[in-house]
Coordinates of C-alpha atoms in Angstrom, one line a residue:
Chain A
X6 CA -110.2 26.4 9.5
X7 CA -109.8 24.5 12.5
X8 CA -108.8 26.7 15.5
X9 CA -107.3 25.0 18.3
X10 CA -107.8 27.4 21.5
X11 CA -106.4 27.2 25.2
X12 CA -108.2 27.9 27.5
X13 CA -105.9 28.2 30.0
X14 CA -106.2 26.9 33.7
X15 CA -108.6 28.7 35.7
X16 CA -112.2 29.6 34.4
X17 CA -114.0 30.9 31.9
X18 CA -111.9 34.2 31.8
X19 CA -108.6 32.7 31.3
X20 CA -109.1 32.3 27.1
X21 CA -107.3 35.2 25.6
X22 CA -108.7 38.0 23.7
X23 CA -107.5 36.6 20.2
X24 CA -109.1 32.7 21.6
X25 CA -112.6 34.7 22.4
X26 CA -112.4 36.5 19.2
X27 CA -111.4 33.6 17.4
X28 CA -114.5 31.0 19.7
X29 CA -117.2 34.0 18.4
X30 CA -116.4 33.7 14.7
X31 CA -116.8 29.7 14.6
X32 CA -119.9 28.3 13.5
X33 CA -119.2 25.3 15.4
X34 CA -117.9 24.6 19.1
X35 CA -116.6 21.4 20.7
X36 CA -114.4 20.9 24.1
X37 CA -112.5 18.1 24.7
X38 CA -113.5 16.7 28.4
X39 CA -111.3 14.0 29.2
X40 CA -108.0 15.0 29.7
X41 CA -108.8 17.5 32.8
X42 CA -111.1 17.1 35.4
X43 CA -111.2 21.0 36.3
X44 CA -114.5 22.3 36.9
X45 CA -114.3 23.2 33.1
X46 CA -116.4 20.9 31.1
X47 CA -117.3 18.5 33.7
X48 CA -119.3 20.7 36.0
X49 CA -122.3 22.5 34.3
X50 CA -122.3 25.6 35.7
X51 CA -118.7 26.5 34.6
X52 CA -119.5 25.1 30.8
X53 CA -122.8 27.3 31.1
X54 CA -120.6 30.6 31.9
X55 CA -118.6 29.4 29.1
X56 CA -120.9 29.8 26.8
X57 CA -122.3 32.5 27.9
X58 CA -119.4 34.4 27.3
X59 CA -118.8 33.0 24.2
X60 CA -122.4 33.8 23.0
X61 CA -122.9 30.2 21.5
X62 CA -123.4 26.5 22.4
X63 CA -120.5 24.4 23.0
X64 CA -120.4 20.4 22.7
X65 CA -118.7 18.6 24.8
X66 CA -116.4 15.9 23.1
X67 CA -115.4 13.1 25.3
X68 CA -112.2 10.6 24.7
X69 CA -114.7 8.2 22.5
X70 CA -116.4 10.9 20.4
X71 CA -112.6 12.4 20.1
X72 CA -111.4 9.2 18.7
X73 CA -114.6 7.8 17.1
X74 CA -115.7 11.2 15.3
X75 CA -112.5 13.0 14.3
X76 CA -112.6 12.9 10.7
X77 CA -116.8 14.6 11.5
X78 CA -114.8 17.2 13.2
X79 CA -112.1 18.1 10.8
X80 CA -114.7 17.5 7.7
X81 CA -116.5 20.3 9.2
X82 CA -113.7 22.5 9.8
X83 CA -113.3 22.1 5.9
X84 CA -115.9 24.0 5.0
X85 CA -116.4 26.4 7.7
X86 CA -114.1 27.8 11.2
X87 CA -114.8 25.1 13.8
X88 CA -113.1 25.5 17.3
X89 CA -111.8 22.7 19.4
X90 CA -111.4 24.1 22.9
X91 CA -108.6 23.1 25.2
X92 CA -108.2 23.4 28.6
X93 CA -104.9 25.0 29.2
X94 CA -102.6 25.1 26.8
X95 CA -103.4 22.9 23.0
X96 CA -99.6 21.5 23.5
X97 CA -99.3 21.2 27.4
X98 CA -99.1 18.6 29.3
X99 CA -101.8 16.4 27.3
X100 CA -100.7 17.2 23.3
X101 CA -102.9 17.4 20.7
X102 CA -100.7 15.9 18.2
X103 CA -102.7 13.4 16.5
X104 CA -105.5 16.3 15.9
X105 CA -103.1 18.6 14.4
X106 CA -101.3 16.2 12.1
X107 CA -104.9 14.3 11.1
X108 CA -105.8 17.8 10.2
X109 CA -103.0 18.5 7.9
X110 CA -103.2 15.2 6.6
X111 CA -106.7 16.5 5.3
X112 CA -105.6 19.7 4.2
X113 CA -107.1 21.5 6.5
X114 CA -105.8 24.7 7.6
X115 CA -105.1 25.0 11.8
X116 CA -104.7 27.8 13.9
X117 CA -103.1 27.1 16.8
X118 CA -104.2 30.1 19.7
X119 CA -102.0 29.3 23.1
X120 CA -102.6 29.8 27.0
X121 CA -100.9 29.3 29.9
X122 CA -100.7 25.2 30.8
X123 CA -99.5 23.3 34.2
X124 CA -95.9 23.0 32.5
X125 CA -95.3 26.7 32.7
X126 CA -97.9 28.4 35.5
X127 CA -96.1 25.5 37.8
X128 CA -93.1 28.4 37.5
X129 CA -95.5 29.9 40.2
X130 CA -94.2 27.9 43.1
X131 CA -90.9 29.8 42.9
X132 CA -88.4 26.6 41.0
X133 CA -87.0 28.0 38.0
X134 CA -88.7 26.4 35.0
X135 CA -85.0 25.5 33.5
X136 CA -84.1 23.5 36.7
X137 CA -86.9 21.0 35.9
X138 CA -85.7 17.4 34.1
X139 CA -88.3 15.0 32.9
X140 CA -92.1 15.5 33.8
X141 CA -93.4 12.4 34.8
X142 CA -97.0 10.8 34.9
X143 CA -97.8 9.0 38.3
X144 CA -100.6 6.3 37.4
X145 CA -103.5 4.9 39.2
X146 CA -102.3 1.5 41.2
X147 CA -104.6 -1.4 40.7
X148 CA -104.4 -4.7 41.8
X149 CA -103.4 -6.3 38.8
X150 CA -101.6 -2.9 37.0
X151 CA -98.5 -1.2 39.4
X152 CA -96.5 0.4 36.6
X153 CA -93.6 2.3 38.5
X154 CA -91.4 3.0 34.8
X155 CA -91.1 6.8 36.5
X156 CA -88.9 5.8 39.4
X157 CA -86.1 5.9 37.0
X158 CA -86.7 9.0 35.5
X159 CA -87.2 10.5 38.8
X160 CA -83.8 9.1 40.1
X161 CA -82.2 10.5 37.1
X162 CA -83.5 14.2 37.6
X163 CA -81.6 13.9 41.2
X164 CA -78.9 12.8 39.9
X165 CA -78.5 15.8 38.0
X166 CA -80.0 17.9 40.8
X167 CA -83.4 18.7 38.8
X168 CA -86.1 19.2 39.8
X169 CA -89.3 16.7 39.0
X170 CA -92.7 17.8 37.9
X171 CA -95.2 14.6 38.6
X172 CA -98.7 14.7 36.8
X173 CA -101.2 13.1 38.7
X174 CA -103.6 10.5 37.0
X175 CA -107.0 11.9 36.5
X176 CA -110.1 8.8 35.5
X177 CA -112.7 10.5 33.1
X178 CA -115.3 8.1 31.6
X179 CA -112.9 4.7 31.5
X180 CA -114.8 2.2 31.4
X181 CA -114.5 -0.7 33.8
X182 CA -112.1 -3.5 33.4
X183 CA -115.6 -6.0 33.5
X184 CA -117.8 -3.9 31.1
X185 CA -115.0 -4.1 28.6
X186 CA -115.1 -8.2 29.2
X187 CA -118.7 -8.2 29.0
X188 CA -119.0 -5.9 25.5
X189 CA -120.9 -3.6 27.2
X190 CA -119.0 -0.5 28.3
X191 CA -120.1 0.8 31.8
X192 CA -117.9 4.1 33.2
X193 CA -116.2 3.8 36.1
X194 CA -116.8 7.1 38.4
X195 CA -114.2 10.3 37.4
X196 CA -111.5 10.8 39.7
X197 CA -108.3 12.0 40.1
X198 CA -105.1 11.2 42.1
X199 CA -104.6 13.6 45.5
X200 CA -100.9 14.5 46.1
X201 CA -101.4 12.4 49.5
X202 CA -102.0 9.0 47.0
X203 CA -98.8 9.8 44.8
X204 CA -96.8 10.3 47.2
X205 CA -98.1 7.0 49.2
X206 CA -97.7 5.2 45.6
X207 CA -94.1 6.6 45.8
X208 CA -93.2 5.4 49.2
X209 CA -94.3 1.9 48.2
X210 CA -92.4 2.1 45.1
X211 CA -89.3 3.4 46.8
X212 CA -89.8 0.7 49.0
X213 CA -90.1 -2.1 46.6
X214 CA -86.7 -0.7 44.7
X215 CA -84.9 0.3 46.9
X216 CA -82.7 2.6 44.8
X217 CA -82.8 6.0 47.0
X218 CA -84.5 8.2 44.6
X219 CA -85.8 10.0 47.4
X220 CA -86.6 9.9 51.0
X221 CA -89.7 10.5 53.7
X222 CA -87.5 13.7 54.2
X223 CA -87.5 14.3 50.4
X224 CA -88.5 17.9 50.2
X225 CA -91.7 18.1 47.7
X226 CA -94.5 20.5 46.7
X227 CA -98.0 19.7 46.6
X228 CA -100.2 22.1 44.3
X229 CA -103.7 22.2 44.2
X230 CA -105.8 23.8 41.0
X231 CA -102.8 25.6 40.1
X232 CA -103.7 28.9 38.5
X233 CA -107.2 29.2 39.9
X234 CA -108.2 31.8 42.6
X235 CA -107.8 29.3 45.5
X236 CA -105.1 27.2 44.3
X237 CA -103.1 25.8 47.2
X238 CA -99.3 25.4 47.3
X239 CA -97.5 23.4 50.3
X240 CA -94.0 22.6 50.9
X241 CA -92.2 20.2 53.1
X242 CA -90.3 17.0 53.4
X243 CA -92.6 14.0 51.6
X244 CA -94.1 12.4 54.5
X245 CA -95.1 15.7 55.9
X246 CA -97.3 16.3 52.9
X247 CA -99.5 13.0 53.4
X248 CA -101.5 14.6 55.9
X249 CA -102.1 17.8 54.1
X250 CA -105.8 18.3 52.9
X251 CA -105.2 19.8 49.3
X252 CA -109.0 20.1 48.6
X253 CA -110.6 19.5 45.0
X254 CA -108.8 18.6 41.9
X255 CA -106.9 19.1 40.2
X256 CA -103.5 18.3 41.7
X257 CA -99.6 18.0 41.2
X258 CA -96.5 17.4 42.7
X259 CA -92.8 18.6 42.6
X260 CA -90.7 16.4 44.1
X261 CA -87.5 18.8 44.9
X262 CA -84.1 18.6 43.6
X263 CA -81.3 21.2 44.3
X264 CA -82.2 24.8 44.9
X265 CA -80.3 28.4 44.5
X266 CA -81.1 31.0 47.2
X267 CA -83.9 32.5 45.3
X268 CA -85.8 29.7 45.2
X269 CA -85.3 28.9 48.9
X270 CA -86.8 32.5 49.5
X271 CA -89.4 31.3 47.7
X272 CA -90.3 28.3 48.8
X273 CA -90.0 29.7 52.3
X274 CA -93.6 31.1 51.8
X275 CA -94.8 27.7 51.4
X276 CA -93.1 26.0 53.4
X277 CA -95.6 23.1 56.2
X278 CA -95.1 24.9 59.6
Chain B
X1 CA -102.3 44.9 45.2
X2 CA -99.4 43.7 42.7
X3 CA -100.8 41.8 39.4
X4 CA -98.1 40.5 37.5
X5 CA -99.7 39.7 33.9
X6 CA -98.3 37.7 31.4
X7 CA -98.9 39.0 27.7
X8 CA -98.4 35.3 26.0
X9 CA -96.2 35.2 22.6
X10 CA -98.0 37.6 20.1
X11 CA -99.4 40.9 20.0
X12 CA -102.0 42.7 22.5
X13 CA -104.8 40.4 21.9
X14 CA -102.9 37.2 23.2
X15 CA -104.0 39.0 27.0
X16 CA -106.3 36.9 29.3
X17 CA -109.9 38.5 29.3
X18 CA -108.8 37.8 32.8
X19 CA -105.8 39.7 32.8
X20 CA -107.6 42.2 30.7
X21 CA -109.7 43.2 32.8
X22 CA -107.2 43.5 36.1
X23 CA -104.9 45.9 33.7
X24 CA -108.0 48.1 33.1
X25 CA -108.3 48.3 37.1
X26 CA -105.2 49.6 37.6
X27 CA -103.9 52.9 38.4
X28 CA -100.5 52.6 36.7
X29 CA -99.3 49.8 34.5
X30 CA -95.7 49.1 34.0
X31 CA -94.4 46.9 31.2
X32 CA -90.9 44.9 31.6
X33 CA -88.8 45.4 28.6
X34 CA -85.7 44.0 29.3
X35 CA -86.4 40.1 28.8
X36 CA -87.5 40.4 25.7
X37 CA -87.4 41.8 21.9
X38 CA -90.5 41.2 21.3
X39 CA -92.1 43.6 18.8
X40 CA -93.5 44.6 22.1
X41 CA -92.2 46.9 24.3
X42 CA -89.7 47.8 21.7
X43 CA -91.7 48.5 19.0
X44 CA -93.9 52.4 19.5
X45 CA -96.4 50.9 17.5
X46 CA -96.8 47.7 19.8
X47 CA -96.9 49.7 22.7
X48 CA -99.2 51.5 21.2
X49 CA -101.6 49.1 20.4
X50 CA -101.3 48.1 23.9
X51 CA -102.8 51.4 25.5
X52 CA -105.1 51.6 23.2
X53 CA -107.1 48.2 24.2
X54 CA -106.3 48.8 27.6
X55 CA -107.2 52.9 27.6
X56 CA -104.3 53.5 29.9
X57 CA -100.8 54.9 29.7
X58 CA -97.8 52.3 30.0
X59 CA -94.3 52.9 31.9
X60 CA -91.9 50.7 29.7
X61 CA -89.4 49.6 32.7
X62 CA -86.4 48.4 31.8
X63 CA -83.7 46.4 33.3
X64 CA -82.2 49.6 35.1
X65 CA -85.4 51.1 36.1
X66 CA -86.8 47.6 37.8
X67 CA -83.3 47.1 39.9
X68 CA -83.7 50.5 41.0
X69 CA -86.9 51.6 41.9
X70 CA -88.5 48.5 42.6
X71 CA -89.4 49.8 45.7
X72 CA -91.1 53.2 44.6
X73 CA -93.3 50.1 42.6
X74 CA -94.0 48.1 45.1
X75 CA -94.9 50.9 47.7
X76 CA -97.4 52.1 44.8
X77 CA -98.5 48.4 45.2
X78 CA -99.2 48.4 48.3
X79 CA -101.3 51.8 48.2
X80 CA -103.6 51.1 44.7
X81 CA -103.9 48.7 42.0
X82 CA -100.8 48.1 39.9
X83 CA -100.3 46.2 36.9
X84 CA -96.8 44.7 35.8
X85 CA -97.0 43.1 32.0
X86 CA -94.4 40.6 30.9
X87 CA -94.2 39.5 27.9
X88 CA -94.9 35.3 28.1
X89 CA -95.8 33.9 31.3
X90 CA -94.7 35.8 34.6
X91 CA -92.7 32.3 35.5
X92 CA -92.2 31.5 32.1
X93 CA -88.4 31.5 30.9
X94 CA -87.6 34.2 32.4
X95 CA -88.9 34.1 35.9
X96 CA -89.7 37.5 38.1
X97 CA -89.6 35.2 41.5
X98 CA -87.5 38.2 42.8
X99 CA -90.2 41.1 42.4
X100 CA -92.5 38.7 44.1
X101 CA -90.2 37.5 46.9
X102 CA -90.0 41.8 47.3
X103 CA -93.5 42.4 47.5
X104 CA -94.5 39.2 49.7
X105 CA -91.7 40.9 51.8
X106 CA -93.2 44.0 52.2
X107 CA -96.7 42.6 53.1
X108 CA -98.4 43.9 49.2
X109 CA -100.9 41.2 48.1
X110 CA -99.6 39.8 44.6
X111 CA -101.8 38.0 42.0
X112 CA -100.3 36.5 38.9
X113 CA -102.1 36.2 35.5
X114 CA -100.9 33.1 33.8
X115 CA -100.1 33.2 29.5
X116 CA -98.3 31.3 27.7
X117 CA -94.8 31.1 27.0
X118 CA -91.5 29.4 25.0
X119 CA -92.1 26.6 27.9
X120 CA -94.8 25.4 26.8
X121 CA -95.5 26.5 23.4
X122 CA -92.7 25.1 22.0
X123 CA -95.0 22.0 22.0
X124 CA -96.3 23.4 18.4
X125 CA -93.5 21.9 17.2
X126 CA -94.8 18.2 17.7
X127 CA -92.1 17.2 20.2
X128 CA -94.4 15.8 23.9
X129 CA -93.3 18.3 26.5
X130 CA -92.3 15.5 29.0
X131 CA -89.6 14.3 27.0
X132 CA -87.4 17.4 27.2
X133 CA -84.6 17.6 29.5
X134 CA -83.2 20.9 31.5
X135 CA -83.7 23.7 29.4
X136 CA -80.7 25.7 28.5
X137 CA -79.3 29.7 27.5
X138 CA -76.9 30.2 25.4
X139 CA -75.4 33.2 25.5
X140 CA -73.4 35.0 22.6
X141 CA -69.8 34.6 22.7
X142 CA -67.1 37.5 22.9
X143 CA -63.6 37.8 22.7
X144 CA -63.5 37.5 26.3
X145 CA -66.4 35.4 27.4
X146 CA -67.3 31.9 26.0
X147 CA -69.2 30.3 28.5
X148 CA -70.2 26.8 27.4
X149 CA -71.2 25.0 30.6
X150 CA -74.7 24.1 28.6
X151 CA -72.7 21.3 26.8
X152 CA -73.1 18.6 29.9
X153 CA -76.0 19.6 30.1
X154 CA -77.4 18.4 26.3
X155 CA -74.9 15.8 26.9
X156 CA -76.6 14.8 29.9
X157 CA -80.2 15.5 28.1
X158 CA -79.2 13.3 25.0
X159 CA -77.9 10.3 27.1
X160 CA -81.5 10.3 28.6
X161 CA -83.1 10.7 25.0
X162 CA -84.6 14.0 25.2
X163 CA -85.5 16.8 23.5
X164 CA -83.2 19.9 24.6
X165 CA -84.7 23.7 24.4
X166 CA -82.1 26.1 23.6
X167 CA -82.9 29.7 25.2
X168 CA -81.0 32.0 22.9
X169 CA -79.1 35.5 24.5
X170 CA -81.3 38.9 24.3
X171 CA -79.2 41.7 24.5
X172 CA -81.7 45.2 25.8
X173 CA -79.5 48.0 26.6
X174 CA -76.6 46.6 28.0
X175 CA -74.1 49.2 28.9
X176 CA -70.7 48.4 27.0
X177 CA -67.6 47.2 29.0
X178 CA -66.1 50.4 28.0
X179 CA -68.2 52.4 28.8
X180 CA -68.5 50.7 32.4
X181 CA -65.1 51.4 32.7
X182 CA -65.3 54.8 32.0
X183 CA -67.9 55.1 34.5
X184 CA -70.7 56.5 32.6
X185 CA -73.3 54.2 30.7
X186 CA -73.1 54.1 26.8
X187 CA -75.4 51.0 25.4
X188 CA -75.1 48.4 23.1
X189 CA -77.5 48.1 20.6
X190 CA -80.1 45.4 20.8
X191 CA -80.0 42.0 19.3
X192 CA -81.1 39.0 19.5
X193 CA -79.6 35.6 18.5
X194 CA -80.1 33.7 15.5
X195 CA -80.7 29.9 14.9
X196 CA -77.8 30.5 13.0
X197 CA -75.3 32.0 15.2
X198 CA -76.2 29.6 18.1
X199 CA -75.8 26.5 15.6
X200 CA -72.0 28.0 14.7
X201 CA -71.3 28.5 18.8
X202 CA -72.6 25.0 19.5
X203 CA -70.3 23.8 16.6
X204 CA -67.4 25.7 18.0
X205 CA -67.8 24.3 21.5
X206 CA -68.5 20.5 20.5
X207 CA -65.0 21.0 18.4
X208 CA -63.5 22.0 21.8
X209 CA -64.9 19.6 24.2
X210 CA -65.1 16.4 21.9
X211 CA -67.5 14.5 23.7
X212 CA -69.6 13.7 21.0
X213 CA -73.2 15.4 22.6
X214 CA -74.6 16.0 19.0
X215 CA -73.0 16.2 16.1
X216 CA -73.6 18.0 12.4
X217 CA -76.1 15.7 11.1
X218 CA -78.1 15.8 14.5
X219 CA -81.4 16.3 14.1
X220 CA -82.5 20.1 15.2
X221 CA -85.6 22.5 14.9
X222 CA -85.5 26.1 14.7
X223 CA -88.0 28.4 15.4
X224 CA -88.3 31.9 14.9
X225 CA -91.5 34.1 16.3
X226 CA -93.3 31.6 18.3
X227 CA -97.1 32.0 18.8
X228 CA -97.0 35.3 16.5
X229 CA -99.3 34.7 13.0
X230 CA -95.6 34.7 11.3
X231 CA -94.2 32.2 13.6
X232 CA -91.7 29.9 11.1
X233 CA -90.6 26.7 12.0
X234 CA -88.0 24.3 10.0
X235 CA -86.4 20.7 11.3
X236 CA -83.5 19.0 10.1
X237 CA -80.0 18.2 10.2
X238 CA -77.7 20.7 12.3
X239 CA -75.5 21.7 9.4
X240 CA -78.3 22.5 7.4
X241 CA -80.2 24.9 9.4
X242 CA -77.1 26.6 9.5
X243 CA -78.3 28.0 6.4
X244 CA -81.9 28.8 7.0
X245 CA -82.8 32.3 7.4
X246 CA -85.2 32.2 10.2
X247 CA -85.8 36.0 9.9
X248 CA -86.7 38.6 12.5
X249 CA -86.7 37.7 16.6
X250 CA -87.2 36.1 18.4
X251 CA -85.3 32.8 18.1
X252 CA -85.1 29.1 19.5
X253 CA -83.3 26.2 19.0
X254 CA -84.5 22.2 19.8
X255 CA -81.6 19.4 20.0
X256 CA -83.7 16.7 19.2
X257 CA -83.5 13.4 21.6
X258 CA -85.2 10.1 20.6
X259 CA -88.6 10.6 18.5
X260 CA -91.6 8.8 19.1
X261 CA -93.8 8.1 16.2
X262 CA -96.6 10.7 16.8
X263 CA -93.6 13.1 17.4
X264 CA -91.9 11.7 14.0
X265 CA -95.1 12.7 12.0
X266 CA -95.3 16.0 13.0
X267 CA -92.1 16.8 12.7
X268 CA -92.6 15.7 8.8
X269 CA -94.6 18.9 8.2
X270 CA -91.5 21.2 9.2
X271 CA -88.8 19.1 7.7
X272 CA -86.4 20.9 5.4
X273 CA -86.4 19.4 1.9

């Protein structure tokens, strides 16, 4: 059996009862590490309390050993329970597709065990989750690589008056553009977008279209480790929120379409002074 | 202090260990039944199961009870510990943005305890999260009543491509018209909508408007008991799961948009024959 367990978006405490019960009983542990940069998985401490809780050793699968070692993986989850640890939710805002349809694919039986991921906790900012339209990703800009395929979608979510859930580009283990060239992978450092460089990557895309998909007075929310003890929400118009200090990863952005009262109430508690 | 505690999808062990623990804190728990028919809240045995892992009694509030004496709640909030379970996420389909607007109001501290919910873990399906549109209810039809302003909106959703998450109606103890205008309170039964019955309203209402937003062979999952051991999920052709008996609550409905490969394969493993 291969369990597939969220792990939800704070710390080690955030699995559910039915993921912890489900993490103890496998003989095997592995955690994916690349499509989050939360303190999960990356920082030691956090994968120590990990498993601690969980009583066993956990390893930690990166993008390559995902991709390189899958059918290793789901061999073992043949013959005995192996968990595959997720942070947030298994289907969130990274999918896990390809895992679940290999495995199937191989006969093997999965079990998927849920948790709360940015696509729903982001409800937490006070927009009604059925007011949202497309989620977009906001890349990395590089000299050579400006892909700005979201300005559309975002224009269309005003259009309707939705609102626009942006993921922010996190970097884990890519390697470089020259080690690739050279055969020889070397990593670039891990990082991750602020809300201060999306929203300076949106300016300059607004600018270079020209289509009015939103404004410097465009109100937007920042949100910083959403669902952890010190998460941080801000509100205000766009250009407002390029000077606010967010802290560590990870963050996101709402860009605002129209609101009901209840939101407004809301948002009111957020709102930049 | 006010925790609001999501239970996620299934039964009492789909609780954080998080949230877990901040229910055992509390002085008095209170459980929203109104949102959902869950086998929780609904079901004695459910509830039971409930005090029993948390070794505390549980006030099942319903709709009535939360309007009314929200304030007797949040004045208890503000004195001890209180818990307030709902079943999902807190912000999750149904959002309780009011009860926290309230209690920010009245100066008691509020922490939420994120789970998962129909939001997000409709992604078991195999359908990428970011390429749904605005979510939408629909609500049963009367005599009276047939709303149907949810059809521009999957018109709207389709013309963009995406996938379109149908929220089908609830109905907990809501007093009959009759009875309202008799002035004293006699309730309706509970239901809950079927795949089925939505399919027939959706059929009724593109017969109406004509515009062509999906027709019968339009490609459609339905999913009945999402994130519970039982859950039951079946794609295909409109007209055909017209037929399917999804079985007990609760329900949901997908208009599919355009499919990406990945998303194709998946969807494979739930296709009707």
């Amino acid at each position: 059996m291969l369990y597939i367990v969220g792990l939800g978006l704070g710390d080690e405490r955030d699995i559910t009862v039915r993921g912890l019960d489900a993490v103890r009983s496998c003989s095997k542990i592995y955690m994916e590490a690349y499509t989050s940069l939360l303190s999960l998985g990356l920082d030691p401490a956090a994968l120590a309390n990990l498993e601690k809780l969980y009583g066993k050793e956990i390893t930690v699968a990166d993008r390559e050993m995902v991709e390189e070692r899958v059918d290793q993986v789901l061999s073992e989850a043949a013959d005995t329970d192996v968990a595959f640890l997720v942070v947030g939710d298994p289907f969130g805002a990274t999918t896990h597709t390809d895992l679940v349809v290999r495995a199937k694919k191989m006969g093997v039986e999965v079990k998927v065990i849920h948790n709360a991921s940015v696509m729903n906790a982001i409800g937490v900012c006070g927009l009604q989750l059925y007011r949202y339209g497309e989620t977009i990703s906001i890349p990395f800009f590089t000299d050579e690589w400006r892909p700005d395929s979201f300005y559309e979608k975002i224009q269309n979510n005003r259009q309707l008056g939705l609102h626009t859930l942006c993921l922010l580009d996190i970097r884990v283990k890519e390697p470089t553009w020259e080690s690739l060239a050279r055969g020889k992978k070397v990593y670039e450092p891990p990082r991750f977008m602020t809300v201060n460089t999306a929203i300076s990557q949106l300016f300059e895309v607004e600018e270079a279209r020209g289509g009015y998909a939103y404004r410097r007075e465009t109100l937007c929310i920042g949100v910083a480790r959403l669902g952890s003890d010190d998460q941080k929400i801000v509100a205000g118009p766009m250009e407002k929120l390029l000077d606010v200090d967010f802290g560590p990863p990870l963050h996101c952005l709402i860009i605002v379409g129209e609101t009901h009262p209840l939101e407004e109430e809301m948002l009111e508690f957020y709102m930049i002074k």
